[in-house]
Amino acid sequence: MAEHKKKALLVVDVQNDFCAGGALAVAGGDEVVPALDRLMKEFLDRNEPVFKTRDWHPAKTKHFAAYGGAWPIHCVQGTRGAEFHPDLLDDPRIKIISKGMNESADGYSGFDGTNLAQLLREEGVEEVWVGGLATDYCVKHTVLDALREGFRVKALADAMRPVNINPNDGAQAIEEMRNAGAEIVGSAKKATGGGE
């Protein structure tokens, strides 16, 4: 029998501000929720760790255009926009990783300025499955950092959507993740914003 590799699921930034009606809405962002909920249940049923990352910005930060950054104000600590999507599974066993609080880090990646890598190692995790929002920013950076940290990575194409500031950003992100060594699972079309 093949040796069982300990896996963890990383659910990236499925927050109100990145979903329909949010300050930085990703087209089809809400569509990732059912797939991720299903996976979270499966992982928890097998006692495998699940982590949810969230942008948790201070009200004034250079992440925001108003203060010299690239983005509209979003996911400010304690606001409705920073809350997880209301249909996203909530369970006390899920660990929450807050990021984007540090001025010196982009905070795109769930590993950037957090103790996520350490927590995964403490759990004996070898492989991480990554889905969420958005393909071309926080998901991509989380995947690339996970690979740099020495984890095997499955990028869950059916459970991610891109911002696509440029029309090809999602497709390029998938390519970049694949080239870095991630296994792309599911429909890359969805992950790149190309529909079914």
PDB file of C-alpha atoms in Angstrom:
ATOM      1  CA  MET A   1       0.000   0.000   0.000  1.00  0.00           C
ATOM      2  CA  ALA A   2       1.306   3.461  -0.855  1.00  0.00           C
ATOM      3  CA  GLU A   3       2.527   5.428   2.117  1.00  0.00           C
ATOM      4  CA  HIS A   4      -0.021   8.004   3.183  1.00  0.00           C
ATOM      5  CA  LYS A   5       1.350  11.511   2.912  1.00  0.00           C
ATOM      6  CA  LYS A   6      -0.068  13.861   5.491  1.00  0.00           C
ATOM      7  CA  LYS A   7      -1.990  16.597   3.722  1.00  0.00           C
ATOM      8  CA  ALA A   8      -3.366  19.964   4.717  1.00  0.00           C
ATOM      9  CA  LEU A   9      -5.918  22.158   2.962  1.00  0.00           C
ATOM     10  CA  LEU A  10      -5.229  25.878   2.600  1.00  0.00           C
ATOM     11  CA  VAL A  11      -8.297  27.972   1.817  1.00  0.00           C
ATOM     12  CA  VAL A  12      -7.035  31.355   0.654  1.00  0.00           C
ATOM     13  CA  ASP A  13      -8.875  34.627   1.325  1.00  0.00           C
ATOM     14  CA  VAL A  14     -12.500  33.652   0.627  1.00  0.00           C
ATOM     15  CA  GLN A  15     -13.653  36.924   2.179  1.00  0.00           C
ATOM     16  CA  ASN A  16     -16.620  39.172   1.484  1.00  0.00           C
ATOM     17  CA  ASP A  17     -14.519  41.917  -0.108  1.00  0.00           C
ATOM     18  CA  PHE A  18     -13.273  39.453  -2.762  1.00  0.00           C
ATOM     19  CA  CYS A  19     -16.756  38.093  -3.508  1.00  0.00           C
ATOM     20  CA  ALA A  20     -19.770  39.602  -5.297  1.00  0.00           C
ATOM     21  CA  GLY A  21     -20.533  43.088  -3.996  1.00  0.00           C
ATOM     22  CA  GLY A  22     -17.169  43.384  -2.247  1.00  0.00           C
ATOM     23  CA  ALA A  23     -14.640  46.197  -2.502  1.00  0.00           C
ATOM     24  CA  LEU A  24     -12.333  44.086  -4.667  1.00  0.00           C
ATOM     25  CA  ALA A  25     -14.736  41.502  -6.065  1.00  0.00           C
ATOM     26  CA  VAL A  26     -13.303  38.643  -8.123  1.00  0.00           C
ATOM     27  CA  ALA A  27     -15.620  37.587 -10.967  1.00  0.00           C
ATOM     28  CA  GLY A  28     -17.232  34.316  -9.921  1.00  0.00           C
ATOM     29  CA  GLY A  29     -15.497  34.485  -6.542  1.00  0.00           C
ATOM     30  CA  ASP A  30     -18.523  32.993  -4.778  1.00  0.00           C
ATOM     31  CA  GLU A  31     -18.327  29.926  -7.039  1.00  0.00           C
ATOM     32  CA  VAL A  32     -15.324  28.565  -5.131  1.00  0.00           C
ATOM     33  CA  VAL A  33     -17.314  28.179  -1.894  1.00  0.00           C
ATOM     34  CA  PRO A  34     -19.171  24.877  -2.541  1.00  0.00           C
ATOM     35  CA  ALA A  35     -16.016  23.068  -3.737  1.00  0.00           C
ATOM     36  CA  LEU A  36     -13.976  24.354  -0.803  1.00  0.00           C
ATOM     37  CA  ASP A  37     -16.715  23.520   1.717  1.00  0.00           C
ATOM     38  CA  ARG A  38     -16.799  19.958   0.399  1.00  0.00           C
ATOM     39  CA  LEU A  39     -13.021  19.637   0.670  1.00  0.00           C
ATOM     40  CA  MET A  40     -12.911  21.167   4.144  1.00  0.00           C
ATOM     41  CA  LYS A  41     -15.456  18.601   5.350  1.00  0.00           C
ATOM     42  CA  GLU A  42     -13.449  15.756   3.776  1.00  0.00           C
ATOM     43  CA  PHE A  43     -10.188  16.917   5.351  1.00  0.00           C
ATOM     44  CA  LEU A  44     -11.761  17.447   8.783  1.00  0.00           C
ATOM     45  CA  ASP A  45     -13.470  14.033   8.603  1.00  0.00           C
ATOM     46  CA  ARG A  46     -10.033  12.485   8.051  1.00  0.00           C
ATOM     47  CA  ASN A  47      -8.533  14.604  10.850  1.00  0.00           C
ATOM     48  CA  GLU A  48      -6.317  16.406   8.375  1.00  0.00           C
ATOM     49  CA  PRO A  49      -5.544  20.056   9.107  1.00  0.00           C
ATOM     50  CA  VAL A  50      -7.458  22.867   7.424  1.00  0.00           C
ATOM     51  CA  PHE A  51      -6.272  26.462   7.389  1.00  0.00           C
ATOM     52  CA  LYS A  52      -8.133  29.548   6.194  1.00  0.00           C
ATOM     53  CA  THR A  53      -6.010  32.575   5.356  1.00  0.00           C
ATOM     54  CA  ARG A  54      -7.449  36.054   5.402  1.00  0.00           C
ATOM     55  CA  ASP A  55      -6.311  39.522   4.457  1.00  0.00           C
ATOM     56  CA  TRP A  56      -6.519  41.401   7.736  1.00  0.00           C
ATOM     57  CA  HIS A  57      -5.330  44.884   6.898  1.00  0.00           C
ATOM     58  CA  PRO A  58      -5.089  47.833   9.245  1.00  0.00           C
ATOM     59  CA  ALA A  59      -7.336  50.753   8.189  1.00  0.00           C
ATOM     60  CA  LYS A  60      -4.300  52.716   6.986  1.00  0.00           C
ATOM     61  CA  THR A  61      -1.717  50.698   5.127  1.00  0.00           C
ATOM     62  CA  LYS A  62       0.478  51.112   2.088  1.00  0.00           C
ATOM     63  CA  HIS A  63      -1.365  48.119   0.580  1.00  0.00           C
ATOM     64  CA  PHE A  64      -4.110  50.608  -0.323  1.00  0.00           C
ATOM     65  CA  ALA A  65      -4.047  53.119  -3.196  1.00  0.00           C
ATOM     66  CA  ALA A  66      -5.033  55.902  -0.773  1.00  0.00           C
ATOM     67  CA  TYR A  67      -1.669  55.382   0.946  1.00  0.00           C
ATOM     68  CA  GLY A  68       0.517  54.724  -2.072  1.00  0.00           C
ATOM     69  CA  GLY A  69      -0.343  51.069  -2.755  1.00  0.00           C
ATOM     70  CA  ALA A  70      -1.984  49.278  -5.655  1.00  0.00           C
ATOM     71  CA  TRP A  71      -5.412  48.312  -4.321  1.00  0.00           C
ATOM     72  CA  PRO A  72      -8.677  49.892  -3.226  1.00  0.00           C
ATOM     73  CA  ILE A  73      -9.349  49.684   0.509  1.00  0.00           C
ATOM     74  CA  HIS A  74     -10.362  46.086   1.317  1.00  0.00           C
ATOM     75  CA  CYS A  75     -10.438  43.516   4.124  1.00  0.00           C
ATOM     76  CA  VAL A  76      -9.891  46.021   6.915  1.00  0.00           C
ATOM     77  CA  GLN A  77      -9.683  44.303  10.316  1.00  0.00           C
ATOM     78  CA  GLY A  78     -13.039  43.993  12.008  1.00  0.00           C
ATOM     79  CA  THR A  79     -15.151  45.059   8.996  1.00  0.00           C
ATOM     80  CA  ARG A  80     -17.793  42.981   7.209  1.00  0.00           C
ATOM     81  CA  GLY A  81     -15.603  42.986   4.102  1.00  0.00           C
ATOM     82  CA  ALA A  82     -12.852  41.159   5.988  1.00  0.00           C
ATOM     83  CA  GLU A  83     -15.217  38.443   7.213  1.00  0.00           C
ATOM     84  CA  PHE A  84     -15.201  35.067   5.506  1.00  0.00           C
ATOM     85  CA  HIS A  85     -17.938  34.449   2.934  1.00  0.00           C
ATOM     86  CA  PRO A  86     -21.083  33.574   4.934  1.00  0.00           C
ATOM     87  CA  ASP A  87     -21.461  30.185   3.199  1.00  0.00           C
ATOM     88  CA  LEU A  88     -17.843  29.182   3.844  1.00  0.00           C
ATOM     89  CA  LEU A  89     -17.669  26.341   6.358  1.00  0.00           C
ATOM     90  CA  ASP A  90     -16.956  27.487   9.867  1.00  0.00           C
ATOM     91  CA  ASP A  91     -15.584  24.884  12.268  1.00  0.00           C
ATOM     92  CA  PRO A  92     -13.572  25.271  15.482  1.00  0.00           C
ATOM     93  CA  ARG A  93     -10.941  22.835  14.125  1.00  0.00           C
ATOM     94  CA  ILE A  94     -10.086  25.188  11.248  1.00  0.00           C
ATOM     95  CA  LYS A  95      -7.089  27.393  12.000  1.00  0.00           C
ATOM     96  CA  ILE A  96      -7.191  30.990  10.784  1.00  0.00           C
ATOM     97  CA  ILE A  97      -4.043  32.658   9.475  1.00  0.00           C
ATOM     98  CA  SER A  98      -4.200  36.467   9.290  1.00  0.00           C
ATOM     99  CA  LYS A  99      -1.902  38.259   6.858  1.00  0.00           C
ATOM    100  CA  GLY A 100      -1.345  41.665   5.298  1.00  0.00           C
ATOM    101  CA  MET A 101      -0.803  43.357   8.654  1.00  0.00           C
ATOM    102  CA  ASN A 102       2.888  43.900   8.090  1.00  0.00           C
ATOM    103  CA  GLU A 103       3.867  47.050   6.177  1.00  0.00           C
ATOM    104  CA  SER A 104       7.111  45.515   4.918  1.00  0.00           C
ATOM    105  CA  ALA A 105       5.458  42.493   3.271  1.00  0.00           C
ATOM    106  CA  ASP A 106       3.086  42.263   0.303  1.00  0.00           C
ATOM    107  CA  GLY A 107       1.067  39.831   2.352  1.00  0.00           C
ATOM    108  CA  TYR A 108      -0.252  38.061  -0.744  1.00  0.00           C
ATOM    109  CA  SER A 109       0.975  34.681   0.429  1.00  0.00           C
ATOM    110  CA  GLY A 110      -0.393  32.815   3.423  1.00  0.00           C
ATOM    111  CA  PHE A 111       3.266  32.237   4.361  1.00  0.00           C
ATOM    112  CA  ASP A 112       4.293  35.912   4.149  1.00  0.00           C
ATOM    113  CA  GLY A 113       4.925  37.193   7.661  1.00  0.00           C
ATOM    114  CA  THR A 114       2.957  34.317   9.283  1.00  0.00           C
ATOM    115  CA  ASN A 115       3.823  31.113  11.148  1.00  0.00           C
ATOM    116  CA  LEU A 116       1.980  28.920   8.629  1.00  0.00           C
ATOM    117  CA  ALA A 117       5.062  26.925   7.525  1.00  0.00           C
ATOM    118  CA  GLN A 118       5.944  26.191  11.152  1.00  0.00           C
ATOM    119  CA  LEU A 119       2.370  25.088  11.948  1.00  0.00           C
ATOM    120  CA  LEU A 120       2.335  22.759   8.925  1.00  0.00           C
ATOM    121  CA  ARG A 121       5.670  21.229   9.950  1.00  0.00           C
ATOM    122  CA  GLU A 122       4.479  20.751  13.519  1.00  0.00           C
ATOM    123  CA  GLU A 123       1.520  18.786  12.115  1.00  0.00           C
ATOM    124  CA  GLY A 124       3.878  16.649  10.005  1.00  0.00           C
ATOM    125  CA  VAL A 125       2.297  17.875   6.765  1.00  0.00           C
ATOM    126  CA  GLU A 126       4.094  17.009   3.523  1.00  0.00           C
ATOM    127  CA  GLU A 127       1.539  18.058   0.913  1.00  0.00           C
ATOM    128  CA  VAL A 128      -0.729  21.082   0.802  1.00  0.00           C
ATOM    129  CA  TRP A 129      -3.832  21.539  -1.312  1.00  0.00           C
ATOM    130  CA  VAL A 130      -4.516  25.177  -2.142  1.00  0.00           C
ATOM    131  CA  GLY A 131      -7.670  26.892  -3.388  1.00  0.00           C
ATOM    132  CA  GLY A 132      -9.395  30.237  -2.952  1.00  0.00           C
ATOM    133  CA  LEU A 133      -9.045  33.797  -4.179  1.00  0.00           C
ATOM    134  CA  ALA A 134      -7.522  35.009  -6.297  1.00  0.00           C
ATOM    135  CA  THR A 135      -5.679  32.688  -8.699  1.00  0.00           C
ATOM    136  CA  ASP A 136      -3.271  35.388  -9.890  1.00  0.00           C
ATOM    137  CA  TYR A 137      -2.368  36.936  -6.520  1.00  0.00           C
ATOM    138  CA  CYS A 138      -2.831  35.369  -3.101  1.00  0.00           C
ATOM    139  CA  VAL A 139      -3.364  31.809  -4.361  1.00  0.00           C
ATOM    140  CA  LYS A 140      -0.354  31.952  -6.688  1.00  0.00           C
ATOM    141  CA  HIS A 141       1.943  33.438  -4.041  1.00  0.00           C
ATOM    142  CA  THR A 142       0.775  30.944  -1.415  1.00  0.00           C
ATOM    143  CA  VAL A 143       1.432  28.046  -3.828  1.00  0.00           C
ATOM    144  CA  LEU A 144       4.895  29.334  -4.790  1.00  0.00           C
ATOM    145  CA  ASP A 145       5.865  29.905  -1.147  1.00  0.00           C
ATOM    146  CA  ALA A 146       4.601  26.441  -0.153  1.00  0.00           C
ATOM    147  CA  LEU A 147       6.866  24.940  -2.834  1.00  0.00           C
ATOM    148  CA  ARG A 148       9.795  27.079  -1.606  1.00  0.00           C
ATOM    149  CA  GLU A 149       9.135  25.792   1.902  1.00  0.00           C
ATOM    150  CA  GLY A 150       9.530  22.241   0.591  1.00  0.00           C
ATOM    151  CA  PHE A 151       5.906  21.084   0.542  1.00  0.00           C
ATOM    152  CA  ARG A 152       4.338  19.190  -2.343  1.00  0.00           C
ATOM    153  CA  VAL A 153       1.482  21.264  -3.707  1.00  0.00           C
ATOM    154  CA  LYS A 154      -1.794  20.521  -5.433  1.00  0.00           C
ATOM    155  CA  ALA A 155      -3.372  23.720  -6.806  1.00  0.00           C
ATOM    156  CA  LEU A 156      -7.143  23.209  -6.945  1.00  0.00           C
ATOM    157  CA  ALA A 157      -8.097  24.798 -10.231  1.00  0.00           C
ATOM    158  CA  ASP A 158     -11.848  24.248  -9.767  1.00  0.00           C
ATOM    159  CA  ALA A 159     -11.713  26.098  -6.463  1.00  0.00           C
ATOM    160  CA  MET A 160      -9.983  29.326  -7.477  1.00  0.00           C
ATOM    161  CA  ARG A 161     -10.814  32.362  -9.620  1.00  0.00           C
ATOM    162  CA  PRO A 162      -8.584  35.174 -10.914  1.00  0.00           C
ATOM    163  CA  VAL A 163      -8.755  38.961 -10.651  1.00  0.00           C
ATOM    164  CA  ASN A 164      -7.501  39.178 -14.280  1.00  0.00           C
ATOM    165  CA  ILE A 165      -6.526  42.846 -14.248  1.00  0.00           C
ATOM    166  CA  ASN A 166      -4.924  41.788 -17.521  1.00  0.00           C
ATOM    167  CA  PRO A 167      -6.975  39.143 -19.375  1.00  0.00           C
ATOM    168  CA  ASN A 168      -4.202  36.523 -19.227  1.00  0.00           C
ATOM    169  CA  ASP A 169      -3.182  36.940 -15.579  1.00  0.00           C
ATOM    170  CA  GLY A 170      -5.042  33.842 -14.415  1.00  0.00           C
ATOM    171  CA  ALA A 171      -3.621  31.684 -17.200  1.00  0.00           C
ATOM    172  CA  GLN A 172      -0.097  32.968 -16.537  1.00  0.00           C
ATOM    173  CA  ALA A 173      -0.498  32.274 -12.817  1.00  0.00           C
ATOM    174  CA  ILE A 174      -1.477  28.643 -13.531  1.00  0.00           C
ATOM    175  CA  GLU A 175       1.526  28.309 -15.837  1.00  0.00           C
ATOM    176  CA  GLU A 176       3.834  29.823 -13.206  1.00  0.00           C
ATOM    177  CA  MET A 177       2.540  27.474 -10.500  1.00  0.00           C
ATOM    178  CA  ARG A 178       2.910  24.472 -12.804  1.00  0.00           C
ATOM    179  CA  ASN A 179       6.443  25.480 -13.837  1.00  0.00           C
ATOM    180  CA  ALA A 180       7.419  25.875 -10.179  1.00  0.00           C
ATOM    181  CA  GLY A 181       6.361  22.281  -9.531  1.00  0.00           C
ATOM    182  CA  ALA A 182       2.746  22.456  -8.388  1.00  0.00           C
ATOM    183  CA  GLU A 183       0.302  19.851  -9.638  1.00  0.00           C
ATOM    184  CA  ILE A 184      -2.736  21.582 -11.175  1.00  0.00           C
ATOM    185  CA  VAL A 185      -5.857  19.600 -10.283  1.00  0.00           C
ATOM    186  CA  GLY A 186      -9.199  20.122 -12.027  1.00  0.00           C
ATOM    187  CA  SER A 187     -10.238  22.593 -14.699  1.00  0.00           C
ATOM    188  CA  ALA A 188      -7.562  25.182 -15.385  1.00  0.00           C
ATOM    189  CA  LYS A 189     -10.173  27.045 -17.474  1.00  0.00           C
ATOM    190  CA  LYS A 190     -12.138  27.890 -14.333  1.00  0.00           C
ATOM    191  CA  ALA A 191      -9.010  28.930 -12.486  1.00  0.00           C
ATOM    192  CA  THR A 192      -8.109  31.340 -15.262  1.00  0.00           C
ATOM    193  CA  GLY A 193     -11.551  32.865 -15.594  1.00  0.00           C
ATOM    194  CA  GLY A 194     -12.414  31.027 -18.803  1.00  0.00           C
ATOM    195  CA  GLY A 195     -15.654  29.454 -17.606  1.00  0.00           C
ATOM    196  CA  GLU A 196     -16.252  25.699 -17.655  1.00  0.00           C
TER     197      GLU A 196
END
